[in-house]
Amino acid sequence: MLRSLWSFLKRHKKKCLVLGTFLGGVYLLGKYGQKKIREIQEREAAEYIAQARRQYHFESNQRTCNMTVLSMLPTLRDALMHQLNSESLTSLLKNRPANKLEIWEDLKIISFTRSIVAVYSTCMLVVLLRVQLNIIGGYIYLDNAALCKNGTTPLAPPEVQQQYLSSIQHLLGDGLTELITIVKQAVHKVFGSISLKHTLSLLELEQKLKDIRKVVEHKDSDQIASYSPLCHYLMPDEENPLATQACGLTERDIATIKLLNETRDMLESPDFSTVLSTCLNRGFSRLLDNMAEFFRPTEQDLSQNGSVNSLSSVSLPLAKIIPIINGQIHSVCSETPSHFVQDLLMMEQVKDFAANVYEAFSTPQQLEK
């Protein structure tokens, strides 16, 4: 039998060699394929783990954003109440002074200014912190992912983070003071000539707020700005103390200036302007919702007019609206999650914008810039 097999192999020598080569090639190809499949699977698993880690870090960062906003609202509220102290005016009115009408006029301007600035500054705080904490969060992710190896300097060491995030003080300080001045001028322009006895419906009040917003946001201007005019109140001008020092800058200063410039670019983007405008629309809508309960028709109004939910069915004298608008700051700038703040923090536009910022600053390509 072995002789027959040997004779067969000798007769078909070439065919056997071809067959052996073919089978060997198939075996090697199979091994190579298995290796490549294993490499692809390992790479996909690593990418999935990295993506899951980045997603977890992003979500954790958003919770930090929310908590930071809530923790800073009392500071914002105190700064507003200090600069726009309506309580001192109401105390004077209790003593029935001779210049009662003059005090009422001052109270009118201050009360509207305070609550309107509260809406503006709270919306600004929410969106600005989303930008800052997601820029710094992206850099921290890259540092934690060990992409800065071989002795290279971390992108965002703790001292740079602290110096960079301290820039929020502009909004709570000089920026807020400038915003108060502009809003007070707009309030005086819209409400200054309106008598305290003049009645306004909720619909008319809404229109007055829109008129004030047009002045503050330059919406009646023919010039179309490439970015929101409100950016001026969020960050100091580029000629900041750090940038003006031509020499003597430390590596920390240079890294901080880079972060500030990237933040300024983000604030001047159309996306930021759109998101801030959307937040302001929601904020002023919520402010009116809070005031709507004071404009509910009485049974007598319903029997006379027959209109149940009309925004124009109930009108109040301006003197009665003033204490209502004056007290709204406690709802707008509340450190406990109020409907006003929750609305802003949970807005899909804000979440999507935050995700885009984080995505832009947490990719390895950011290291090459």
XYZ file of N, CA and C in Angstrom, residues 47-63 141 355 358-359 362:
66
model
N -10.782 51.503 21.703
C -11.498 52.728 21.327
C -12.813 52.852 22.090
N -13.495 51.731 22.256
C -14.764 51.747 23.002
C -14.530 52.153 24.452
N -13.463 51.576 25.054
C -13.153 51.906 26.448
C -12.783 53.382 26.573
N -11.983 53.872 25.601
C -11.583 55.284 25.637
C -12.793 56.204 25.474
N -13.688 55.817 24.552
C -14.892 56.627 24.340
C -15.791 56.607 25.575
N -15.931 55.429 26.185
C -16.736 55.326 27.403
C -16.129 56.144 28.531
N -14.777 56.108 28.632
C -14.106 56.886 29.666
C -14.302 58.387 29.426
N -14.210 58.780 28.147
C -14.380 60.200 27.831
C -15.821 60.642 28.082
N -16.784 59.771 27.745
C -18.190 60.095 27.982
C -18.475 60.232 29.475
N -17.889 59.348 30.265
C -18.072 59.412 31.717
C -17.474 60.702 32.264
N -16.276 61.039 31.766
C -15.618 62.266 32.219
C -16.445 63.491 31.821
N -17.015 63.479 30.619
C -17.846 64.596 30.156
C -19.075 64.766 31.048
N -19.760 63.655 31.314
C -20.972 63.730 32.140
C -20.636 64.203 33.557
N -19.515 63.732 34.084
C -19.077 64.190 35.401
C -18.770 65.687 35.372
N -18.194 66.135 34.260
C -17.865 67.550 34.103
C -19.121 68.414 34.064
N -20.197 67.900 33.452
C -21.444 68.670 33.379
C -22.090 68.797 34.756
N -21.966 67.745 35.557
C -22.481 67.836 36.938
C -21.688 68.876 37.729
N -8.863 65.887 30.560
C -9.036 64.525 30.033
C -7.782 64.077 29.283
N -21.309 69.842 24.800
C -20.713 68.640 24.208
C -19.776 69.007 23.066
N -16.537 70.473 24.577
C -15.722 69.411 25.180
C -15.072 68.553 24.093
N -15.836 68.241 23.063
C -15.324 67.428 21.953
C -14.134 68.114 21.289
N -10.988 67.928 23.751
C -10.583 66.658 24.367
C -10.084 65.650 23.349
